Coordinates of N, CA and C in Angstrom, one line a residue:
M953 N -94.8 -109.8 12.9 CA -93.8 -109.6 11.6 C -94.2 -108.7 10.3
R954 N -94.2 -108.0 9.7 CA -94.7 -108.0 8.7 C -93.5 -107.0 7.6
G955 N -93.2 -107.0 6.4 CA -91.9 -106.6 5.9 C -91.3 -106.9 4.9
T956 N -89.9 -106.8 4.1 CA -89.7 -107.8 2.9 C -88.9 -109.0 3.7
P957 N -89.5 -110.4 2.7 CA -88.6 -111.5 3.2 C -87.4 -111.4 2.9
G958 N -87.1 -112.3 4.6 CA -85.1 -112.2 4.5 C -85.2 -111.0 5.5
V959 N -86.2 -110.0 5.9 CA -85.8 -108.8 6.6 C -86.4 -108.9 8.2
I960 N -85.3 -108.8 9.2 CA -86.1 -109.0 10.5 C -86.2 -107.4 10.2
T961 N -88.3 -107.7 11.0 CA -89.1 -106.3 11.1 C -89.5 -107.1 12.3
L962 N -88.8 -106.9 13.7 CA -89.2 -107.5 14.7 C -90.4 -106.1 15.1
L963 N -89.3 -105.1 14.8 CA -90.3 -104.4 16.1 C -90.8 -103.0 14.9
A964 N -91.2 -103.8 14.0 CA -91.5 -102.9 13.7 C -92.6 -101.4 13.2
E965 N -93.3 -101.9 14.4 CA -93.7 -100.5 14.9 C -93.5 -100.1 15.8
T966 N -92.6 -100.3 16.9 CA -92.0 -99.4 17.5 C -90.9 -98.5 17.2
H967 N -90.8 -97.2 17.9 CA -90.2 -95.9 18.2 C -88.9 -95.8 19.0
V968 N -88.5 -96.0 18.9 CA -86.8 -95.8 19.6 C -86.1 -94.0 19.6
L969 N -86.3 -93.7 20.8 CA -85.2 -92.7 21.1 C -84.3 -92.4 21.7
E970 N -82.9 -92.3 21.9 CA -81.6 -92.3 21.1 C -81.2 -90.9 22.2
L971 N -80.9 -90.6 23.9 CA -80.1 -89.3 23.8 C -78.5 -89.3 24.3
G972 N -77.8 -88.4 24.1 CA -76.9 -88.7 24.6 C -75.5 -89.6 23.2
D973 N -74.8 -88.9 22.8 CA -73.9 -89.4 22.2 C -72.9 -90.4 22.2
G974 N -72.6 -91.7 23.4 CA -72.1 -92.8 23.9 C -71.8 -93.8 22.8
I975 N -71.1 -94.4 22.9 CA -71.2 -95.7 21.8 C -71.5 -96.8 22.6
A976 N -72.4 -96.9 24.2 CA -73.0 -98.1 25.0 C -74.4 -97.4 24.1
G977 N -75.1 -96.7 24.6 CA -76.2 -96.0 23.9 C -76.5 -96.1 22.2
A978 N -75.6 -96.1 21.9 CA -76.4 -95.5 20.0 C -75.6 -97.7 19.7
S979 N -74.4 -98.3 20.6 CA -74.9 -99.6 20.3 C -76.2 -100.5 20.2
A980 N -77.1 -99.8 21.6 CA -77.7 -100.6 21.7 C -79.5 -100.3 20.8
A981 N -79.3 -98.9 20.5 CA -80.2 -98.3 19.6 C -80.3 -98.7 18.0
A982 N -78.4 -98.9 17.3 CA -79.1 -99.8 16.3 C -78.9 -100.9 16.5
I983 N -78.4 -101.9 17.9 CA -79.5 -102.8 18.0 C -80.5 -103.7 17.4
L984 N -81.7 -102.6 18.6 CA -82.9 -102.8 18.2 C -83.6 -102.1 16.4
A985 N -81.9 -100.7 16.3 CA -83.0 -101.0 14.7 C -82.6 -101.5 13.5
S986 N -82.0 -102.3 13.9 CA -81.1 -104.0 12.9 C -82.4 -104.7 13.2
L987 N -83.1 -104.5 14.4 CA -84.9 -105.7 14.3 C -86.0 -104.5 13.4
G988 N -85.9 -103.8 13.0 CA -86.5 -103.1 12.7 C -87.6 -101.6 13.3
A989 N -87.1 -101.2 13.3 CA -87.9 -100.2 15.3 C -87.1 -98.7 14.3
R990 N -87.4 -97.7 14.5 CA -87.5 -96.9 13.7 C -87.0 -95.7 14.9
V991 N -85.4 -96.2 14.5 CA -84.9 -94.6 16.1 C -84.6 -93.5 15.2
T992 N -84.8 -92.2 16.1 CA -84.2 -91.1 16.1 C -83.3 -91.1 17.2
K993 N -82.1 -90.5 17.2 CA -80.8 -89.7 17.9 C -81.2 -88.6 17.7
R994 N -81.7 -87.8 19.5 CA -81.3 -86.7 19.7 C -80.2 -86.6 20.1
I995 N -79.6 -84.8 19.6 CA -78.3 -84.1 19.7 C -78.6 -83.0 19.4
R996 N -77.4 -81.6 20.6 CA -78.1 -80.9 20.5 C -76.6 -80.2 19.0
Q997 N -77.5 -78.6 18.7 CA -77.1 -78.5 16.9 C -76.5 -77.5 17.8
G998 N -75.5 -78.1 17.0 CA -73.7 -77.5 17.0 C -73.0 -78.1 17.9
D999 N -73.5 -79.3 18.2 CA -72.1 -80.3 18.0 C -71.3 -81.0 18.1
E1000 N -69.5 -81.1 18.6 CA -69.4 -82.2 17.2 C -69.0 -83.4 17.9
P1001 N -69.3 -84.4 16.4 CA -69.7 -85.5 16.7 C -67.8 -86.7 17.7
P1002 N -68.3 -87.5 18.5 CA -67.3 -87.4 19.3 C -66.5 -88.3 18.4
P1003 N -65.5 -88.1 18.5 CA -64.2 -89.2 17.5 C -64.0 -90.4 17.5
F1004 N -64.7 -90.7 17.4 CA -64.1 -92.3 17.8 C -62.9 -93.2 17.0
E1005 N -62.4 -93.2 17.6 CA -61.5 -94.3 16.0 C -61.7 -95.8 16.3
P1006 N -61.7 -96.2 14.9 CA -60.9 -95.0 14.1 C -61.9 -94.7 13.6
S1007 N -61.0 -93.8 12.5 CA -61.3 -92.9 11.5 C -61.0 -92.7 10.1
L1008 N -62.0 -91.7 9.0 CA -61.3 -91.9 7.8 C -62.4 -90.2 7.5
E1009 N -60.4 -89.6 6.3 CA -60.6 -88.3 6.6 C -61.4 -88.3 5.1
T1010 N -62.8 -87.4 5.0 CA -63.8 -87.4 4.6 C -63.2 -85.8 3.3
S1011 N -64.7 -85.9 2.5 CA -65.0 -84.5 1.9 C -65.2 -83.2 3.2
A1012 N -66.3 -83.7 4.0 CA -67.2 -83.4 4.7 C -66.0 -83.7 6.2
G1013 N -64.2 -83.8 6.0 CA -64.1 -83.8 7.8 C -63.6 -85.4 7.9
R1014 N -62.7 -85.0 9.0 CA -62.9 -86.6 9.8 C -64.1 -87.6 10.3
V1015 N -64.5 -88.6 9.8 CA -65.7 -89.3 10.5 C -65.3 -90.5 11.3
S1016 N -66.0 -90.4 11.8 CA -65.6 -91.8 12.7 C -66.6 -93.2 12.3
I1017 N -65.9 -94.3 11.8 CA -66.1 -95.3 10.5 C -67.3 -96.1 11.9
L1018 N -66.7 -96.2 13.5 CA -67.8 -96.5 14.2 C -69.6 -95.8 14.5
T1019 N -68.9 -94.7 14.5 CA -70.3 -93.8 14.5 C -71.3 -93.7 13.2
A1020 N -70.7 -93.6 12.3 CA -71.0 -93.7 11.4 C -71.4 -95.4 10.6
L1021 N -71.4 -96.2 11.5 CA -71.9 -98.0 11.3 C -72.8 -97.6 12.6
L1022 N -72.9 -97.7 13.5 CA -74.2 -97.4 14.5 C -74.8 -96.4 13.8
D1023 N -74.3 -95.8 13.4 CA -76.5 -94.6 13.4 C -76.6 -94.5 11.6
R1024 N -76.2 -95.5 11.4 CA -76.4 -95.5 9.8 C -78.4 -95.8 9.9
D1025 N -78.3 -96.2 10.1 CA -80.0 -96.1 10.7 C -80.9 -95.8 11.4
K1026 N -80.3 -94.6 11.7 CA -81.3 -94.1 12.5 C -81.5 -92.1 11.5
V1027 N -82.3 -91.6 12.4 CA -82.6 -91.0 11.8 C -82.1 -89.7 13.1
V1028 N -81.2 -89.0 12.9 CA -80.2 -88.3 13.8 C -80.9 -86.5 13.2
E1029 N -81.7 -86.2 15.0 CA -82.5 -84.8 15.0 C -81.8 -84.1 15.7
A1030 N -81.3 -83.0 15.8 CA -80.5 -81.3 15.9 C -81.8 -80.9 16.7
T1031 N -81.9 -80.6 17.8 CA -82.7 -79.3 18.2 C -81.2 -78.5 19.5
P1032 N -81.9 -76.7 19.0 CA -81.4 -76.1 19.5 C -80.4 -76.0 21.0
E1033 N -81.2 -76.7 22.0 CA -81.6 -76.8 23.1 C -80.4 -78.1 23.2
E1034 N -80.8 -78.6 25.0 CA -80.5 -80.0 25.2 C -81.3 -80.5 24.8
P1035 N -80.5 -82.2 24.1 CA -82.3 -82.9 24.1 C -82.6 -83.6 24.9
W1036 N -82.3 -83.7 26.0 CA -83.0 -84.2 27.2 C -84.6 -83.0 27.6
A1037 N -83.8 -81.4 27.1 CA -84.5 -80.7 27.9 C -85.9 -79.9 26.8
A1038 N -85.7 -80.6 25.3 CA -86.8 -80.1 24.6 C -87.7 -81.3 24.9
E1039 N -89.2 -80.6 23.9 CA -90.1 -81.1 24.3 C -89.8 -82.6 23.4
L1040 N -89.6 -84.4 24.0 CA -90.0 -85.0 23.8 C -90.5 -85.8 23.2
P1041 N -90.6 -86.5 21.7 CA -91.3 -86.7 20.4 C -92.1 -88.8 21.5
D1042 N -93.2 -88.7 20.7 CA -93.5 -90.0 20.8 C -92.4 -91.2 21.1
A1043 N -92.0 -92.1 21.5 CA -91.7 -92.7 21.9 C -91.9 -94.3 23.1
D1044 N -92.1 -95.5 22.1 CA -92.3 -96.4 23.5 C -90.7 -96.9 23.8
V1045 N -89.7 -96.6 23.3 CA -88.4 -97.0 24.1 C -87.7 -95.6 24.1
V1046 N -87.4 -94.7 25.3 CA -86.2 -94.3 25.4 C -84.5 -95.0 26.1
I1047 N -83.8 -94.5 25.4 CA -82.2 -94.8 25.7 C -81.4 -93.6 26.2
C1048 N -81.2 -93.9 27.8 CA -79.9 -92.8 28.0 C -79.2 -93.0 28.1
D1049 N -77.9 -92.6 27.2 CA -76.4 -92.8 27.6 C -75.8 -92.2 28.6
R1050 N -75.9 -92.7 30.4 CA -75.1 -91.5 30.7 C -74.0 -92.4 31.6
V1051 N -73.0 -93.3 30.9 CA -71.9 -94.1 30.9 C -71.1 -93.5 30.9
V1052 N -70.4 -92.4 30.2 CA -69.7 -91.5 30.2 C -69.5 -90.1 30.4
D1053 N -69.5 -89.4 31.4 CA -69.5 -88.6 31.6 C -70.7 -87.6 31.6
G1054 N -71.7 -88.6 32.0 CA -73.2 -88.1 32.7 C -73.4 -88.3 31.4
A1055 N -73.3 -88.2 30.2 CA -74.0 -87.8 28.9 C -75.1 -88.0 28.8
G1056 N -75.7 -87.3 28.1 CA -77.0 -87.1 27.8 C -78.1 -87.1 28.9
P1057 N -79.5 -86.8 30.3 CA -80.0 -85.9 30.5 C -79.4 -85.3 31.5
P1058 N -79.4 -84.5 32.3 CA -78.8 -83.7 33.6 C -77.8 -85.0 34.4
A1059 N -76.5 -84.7 34.7 CA -75.2 -85.7 35.4 C -76.3 -85.4 36.5
D1060 N -76.5 -84.2 37.3 CA -77.4 -84.6 39.0 C -78.7 -85.4 38.7
D1061 N -78.4 -86.8 39.8 CA -79.4 -87.3 39.7 C -80.5 -87.1 40.4
A1062 N -80.8 -86.0 41.4 CA -82.3 -85.9 41.2 C -82.5 -85.1 40.4
R1063 N -82.5 -84.4 39.0 CA -83.0 -83.3 38.5 C -83.4 -84.7 37.1
Y1064 N -82.3 -85.7 37.4 CA -82.0 -86.7 36.5 C -83.3 -87.4 36.6
G1065 N -83.5 -87.7 37.7 CA -85.2 -88.4 38.1 C -86.2 -87.7 38.0
E1066 N -86.2 -86.3 38.4 CA -87.8 -85.9 37.7 C -87.7 -85.8 35.7
V1067 N -87.5 -86.3 35.3 CA -87.4 -86.1 34.0 C -87.6 -87.2 33.1
V1068 N -87.0 -88.5 34.3 CA -87.3 -89.9 33.7 C -89.3 -89.8 34.6
S1069 N -89.7 -89.8 35.7 CA -90.4 -89.7 35.5 C -92.1 -89.0 35.4
R1070 N -91.4 -87.5 35.0 CA -92.5 -86.7 33.6 C -92.4 -87.2 32.4
T1071 N -91.5 -87.7 32.6 CA -91.6 -88.3 30.9 C -92.3 -89.5 30.5
K1072 N -93.7 -89.9 30.9 CA -94.1 -90.6 30.5 C -93.8 -92.0 29.1
R1073 N -93.2 -92.7 29.5 CA -93.3 -93.9 28.1 C -92.5 -95.1 28.4
G1074 N -93.1 -95.9 27.6 CA -93.1 -97.5 27.8 C -91.6 -97.9 28.1
A1075 N -91.0 -97.6 28.0 CA -89.2 -98.4 28.6 C -88.7 -97.2 28.2
W1076 N -88.1 -96.7 30.1 CA -87.6 -96.0 29.8 C -85.6 -96.4 30.0
V1077 N -84.8 -96.6 30.1 CA -83.7 -97.5 29.9 C -82.5 -96.7 29.8
T1078 N -81.4 -97.1 31.3 CA -81.0 -96.0 31.7 C -79.4 -96.6 31.3
L1079 N -78.8 -96.4 31.0 CA -76.7 -96.6 30.9 C -76.2 -95.8 32.1
S1080 N -75.7 -96.8 33.4 CA -74.6 -95.9 33.9 C -73.4 -96.4 33.9
P1081 N -72.2 -95.3 34.7 CA -71.1 -96.2 35.1 C -70.9 -97.9 35.9
F1082 N -72.5 -97.1 37.2 CA -72.4 -98.6 37.8 C -73.4 -98.2 38.2
G1083 N -74.6 -98.1 37.6 CA -76.2 -97.8 38.2 C -76.2 -96.8 38.6
L1084 N -77.9 -96.5 39.2 CA -78.4 -95.0 39.6 C -78.4 -94.5 41.1
T1085 N -77.9 -96.3 41.8 CA -77.2 -96.1 43.1 C -77.1 -97.1 43.8
G1086 N -76.7 -97.8 45.0 CA -75.5 -97.7 45.0 C -74.4 -96.8 45.7
P1087 N -73.5 -98.4 46.3 CA -72.1 -97.0 47.1 C -70.6 -96.6 45.8
Y1088 N -71.5 -97.1 44.2 CA -70.5 -96.5 43.4 C -72.2 -95.7 42.8
A1089 N -72.9 -95.3 42.8 CA -74.1 -94.2 41.7 C -72.3 -93.5 41.3
G1090 N -72.3 -92.1 42.1 CA -71.6 -91.6 41.5 C -70.3 -91.8 40.6
Y1091 N -70.0 -92.3 40.7 CA -68.6 -92.5 40.1 C -68.5 -92.5 38.7
R1092 N -67.5 -91.4 38.2 CA -67.4 -91.4 36.1 C -66.7 -93.0 36.0
G1093 N -67.5 -92.7 34.3 CA -67.0 -93.8 33.6 C -66.6 -94.0 32.2
S1094 N -65.8 -94.7 31.5 CA -65.3 -94.9 30.5 C -65.0 -96.4 29.9
E1095 N -64.8 -95.9 29.3 CA -64.4 -97.9 28.3 C -63.0 -98.0 29.5
L1096 N -62.0 -98.2 29.4 CA -61.2 -98.0 30.2 C -61.7 -98.9 31.8
V1097 N -62.3 -97.8 32.1 CA -63.8 -98.1 33.8 C -63.8 -99.6 33.1
A1098 N -65.0 -99.5 32.3 CA -66.0 -100.7 32.2 C -65.3 -101.6 32.3
S1099 N -64.5 -101.5 31.1 CA -63.6 -102.6 30.4 C -62.8 -102.9 32.4
A1100 N -62.0 -102.0 33.1 CA -61.5 -102.6 33.9 C -62.5 -103.0 35.8
A1101 N -63.4 -102.4 35.7 CA -64.2 -103.1 36.9 C -64.8 -104.0 36.4
G1102 N -65.7 -104.6 35.8 CA -66.5 -105.2 34.6 C -65.2 -107.2 34.8
G1103 N -64.3 -106.7 34.9 CA -63.3 -107.6 34.7 C -62.9 -108.1 33.5
L1104 N -63.4 -107.4 32.1 CA -63.2 -107.9 30.9 C -61.6 -108.2 30.7
S1105 N -60.7 -106.7 31.5 CA -59.7 -106.7 31.4 C -58.3 -107.5 32.3
S1106 N -58.8 -108.2 33.0 CA -58.2 -110.1 33.8 C -57.8 -110.1 32.9
T1107 N -58.4 -110.3 31.2 CA -58.4 -111.6 30.1 C -56.6 -110.6 29.6
I1108 N -56.0 -110.4 29.3 CA -55.1 -109.8 29.3 C -53.5 -109.0 29.4
V1109 N -52.7 -109.2 28.9 CA -52.0 -109.4 30.8 C -50.7 -108.3 29.0
P1110 N -50.7 -107.2 30.6 CA -49.4 -106.0 29.3 C -48.4 -106.3 29.3
Q1111 N -47.7 -105.8 28.6 CA -45.7 -106.0 28.3 C -45.2 -105.7 28.9
D1112 N -46.3 -104.6 29.4 CA -45.6 -103.1 29.2 C -44.4 -102.5 31.3
G1113 N -45.0 -103.8 31.6 CA -45.3 -103.9 32.9 C -46.2 -103.9 34.5
G1114 N -47.6 -103.8 33.4 CA -48.5 -104.1 33.9 C -49.5 -103.4 34.6
R1115 N -48.8 -101.8 33.4 CA -49.9 -100.6 33.8 C -51.1 -100.7 33.1
P1116 N -52.9 -100.2 33.1 CA -53.5 -100.8 32.4 C -53.3 -101.0 31.0
T1117 N -54.6 -101.5 30.9 CA -54.5 -101.0 28.5 C -55.6 -101.6 28.7
L1118 N -56.0 -100.8 27.4 CA -57.4 -100.7 26.5 C -57.5 -101.6 26.3
L1119 N -58.4 -102.8 25.9 CA -58.8 -103.9 25.3 C -58.6 -102.7 23.5
P1120 N -58.5 -103.5 22.5 CA -58.9 -102.8 21.3 C -60.0 -102.6 20.7
G1121 N -61.0 -101.8 20.6 CA -62.7 -101.6 19.3 C -63.5 -101.1 21.0
W1122 N -63.2 -101.1 21.4 CA -64.5 -100.3 23.3 C -65.4 -101.9 23.3
Q1123 N -64.4 -102.5 23.1 CA -65.6 -103.8 23.8 C -66.1 -103.3 25.3
G1124 N -66.4 -102.9 26.0 CA -66.7 -102.2 26.5 C -67.9 -101.7 26.5
L1125 N -68.2 -101.1 26.5 CA -69.0 -100.1 26.3 C -69.6 -101.1 25.3
L1126 N -69.0 -101.1 24.2 CA -70.2 -101.9 23.0 C -70.6 -103.6 23.6
T1127 N -70.5 -104.2 24.6 CA -71.4 -105.3 25.7 C -71.9 -104.2 26.0
T1128 N -71.9 -102.9 26.6 CA -73.3 -102.2 27.9 C -74.8 -102.2 26.8
G1129 N -73.4 -101.2 25.8 CA -75.4 -101.5 24.6 C -75.8 -102.3 24.2
H1130 N -75.1 -103.6 23.9 CA -75.7 -104.9 24.1 C -76.7 -105.3 24.7
V1131 N -76.4 -105.1 26.1 CA -77.2 -105.8 27.4 C -78.1 -105.3 27.8
A1132 N -78.2 -103.4 27.0 CA -78.7 -102.5 27.6 C -80.2 -102.6 26.8
A1133 N -79.5 -103.2 25.3 CA -80.7 -104.0 24.3 C -81.1 -105.0 24.5
L1134 N -81.1 -105.1 25.2 CA -82.4 -106.3 26.1 C -83.1 -106.9 26.4
A1135 N -82.4 -105.3 27.8 CA -82.7 -104.1 28.7 C -84.3 -104.0 27.9
A1136 N -83.2 -103.7 27.0 CA -84.5 -102.2 26.4 C -86.0 -103.5 26.2
L1137 N -85.9 -104.4 25.4 CA -87.4 -105.8 25.0 C -87.2 -105.5 26.1
H1138 N -87.1 -106.2 27.5 CA -87.8 -106.8 28.8 C -88.7 -105.6 28.9
G1139 N -87.7 -104.3 29.5 CA -88.8 -102.9 29.7 C -89.2 -103.1 28.9
L1140 N -89.6 -102.9 27.4 CA -91.2 -102.6 26.4 C -91.2 -103.9 27.1
D1141 N -91.3 -105.7 27.3 CA -92.5 -105.9 27.5 C -93.3 -106.3 28.6
E1142 N -92.3 -105.8 30.2 CA -93.2 -105.3 30.8 C -93.7 -104.4 31.6
S1143 N -93.3 -103.1 29.9 CA -94.7 -101.6 29.9 C -96.2 -102.0 29.3
R1144 N -95.9 -103.1 28.5 CA -97.7 -103.9 27.8 C -97.9 -105.0 28.8
R1145 N -97.2 -105.8 29.5 CA -97.3 -106.6 30.6 C -98.2 -105.3 31.2
R1146 N -98.0 -104.7 31.9 CA -98.3 -104.7 33.1 C -99.1 -102.9 32.4
R1147 N -99.4 -102.9 31.4 CA -99.5 -101.1 30.8 C -99.4 -99.9 32.3
R1148 N -98.3 -100.0 31.9 CA -98.0 -98.5 32.9 C -96.1 -98.5 32.6
S1149 N -95.2 -96.8 32.2 CA -94.1 -97.0 31.9 C -93.2 -97.8 32.8
V1150 N -92.1 -98.2 32.6 CA -90.8 -99.0 33.2 C -89.4 -98.9 33.5
H1151 N -89.0 -98.2 34.1 CA -87.5 -98.0 33.7 C -86.1 -98.7 34.9
V1152 N -85.8 -99.4 33.1 CA -85.0 -100.1 33.6 C -83.2 -99.1 33.6
D1153 N -82.5 -99.6 34.9 CA -81.4 -99.3 35.3 C -80.2 -100.7 35.3
V1154 N -79.7 -100.0 33.3 CA -78.0 -100.4 33.7 C -77.9 -100.7 33.9
S1155 N -76.4 -100.9 34.3 CA -75.2 -100.6 34.7 C -74.1 -101.4 34.0
S1156 N -72.4 -100.7 33.1 CA -71.9 -100.9 32.7 C -71.1 -101.8 33.6
Q1157 N -71.2 -102.5 34.7 CA -69.9 -103.1 35.0 C -70.9 -104.6 35.2
E1158 N -72.1 -104.0 35.8 CA -72.4 -105.3 35.5 C -72.8 -106.5 34.2
A1159 N -73.5 -105.6 33.2 CA -73.3 -105.9 31.8 C -72.1 -106.6 31.4
V1160 N -70.9 -106.3 31.9 CA -69.9 -106.5 31.3 C -69.0 -107.5 32.5
A1161 N -69.6 -107.8 33.0 CA -68.7 -109.0 34.2 C -70.2 -110.2 33.8
M1162 N -71.1 -109.8 33.6 CA -71.7 -110.7 32.7 C -71.0 -111.4 31.3
A1163 N -70.6 -110.8 30.3 CA -70.8 -110.7 29.1 C -69.7 -111.3 29.2
G1164 N -68.4 -110.8 30.2 CA -67.3 -111.3 30.4 C -67.1 -112.4 30.3
A1165 N -67.6 -113.1 31.8 CA -67.4 -114.4 31.9 C -67.4 -115.7 30.8
L1166 N -68.0 -115.6 29.4 CA -67.1 -116.0 28.4 C -65.3 -116.6 28.5
P1167 N -65.1 -115.5 28.0 CA -63.0 -115.7 28.2 C -62.5 -116.8 29.2
E1168 N -63.3 -115.8 30.7 CA -62.8 -117.8 31.7 C -63.4 -118.6 31.5
C1169 N -63.8 -119.0 30.7 CA -64.8 -120.3 30.3 C -64.4 -121.1 29.6
A1170 N -64.0 -120.3 28.5 CA -63.4 -120.6 26.7 C -63.0 -121.6 26.8
H1171 N -61.9 -121.9 27.6 CA -61.1 -123.1 27.4 C -61.7 -124.7 28.0
A1172 N -62.6 -124.4 28.9 CA -63.0 -125.6 28.8 C -64.6 -126.1 27.4
I1173 N -65.0 -124.7 27.4 CA -66.4 -125.3 27.0 C -65.5 -125.2 24.9
Y1174 N -65.1 -124.7 24.3 CA -64.2 -125.0 23.9 C -62.9 -126.2 23.1
A1175 N -63.0 -126.8 24.4 CA -61.6 -128.2 24.9 C -60.4 -127.4 24.2
C1176 N -59.8 -125.9 24.8 CA -58.9 -125.9 24.2 C -57.9 -125.1 25.5
P1177 N -56.8 -125.1 25.2 CA -55.7 -125.4 26.2 C -55.5 -123.7 26.8

């Protein structure tokens, strides 16, 4: 590790490429950036940034506070074509967010597999609602789906008769991003150990289910009612 004293530079020699405009992928890449990685976020030229709330009205228009925070340490690169279709720059880690509406590279799983297989990188991390295989692989995802399917929503009781309710703060997708950051570190370690590229499949449902276990046992851990 090198750099300014007091600043974490664990990944100072690591280049991370972020594809897709979702919260989960942006969160994962932001965590790696906080560890010193150089992060490039590739978006399509002309695309409007997602209106994630909360937001502020500025001279440049309405700006998402969440997007600004997650992207502040990244280089945002706009391309005239789909981000995955253009020649991808060399990167040690690629984070592709497909959790919401198949964001990122092609939604078709077969075409997506071709993109990953022909793009040899150290670690390619795919984020999707229920993983790339299994009976729910083709299901669509969202913040509500991630929180409900992962069990996090069971910790709240709606006051309006039990209708599905969103937790504040995008907790489901941010949790997915936190787990994806760990998956990226694991994939990078494995690729260097095996000396070949590694594809890590991160299910949003599984990420939330594992991280969401804490509320269920918090009363015992913290000795509270």
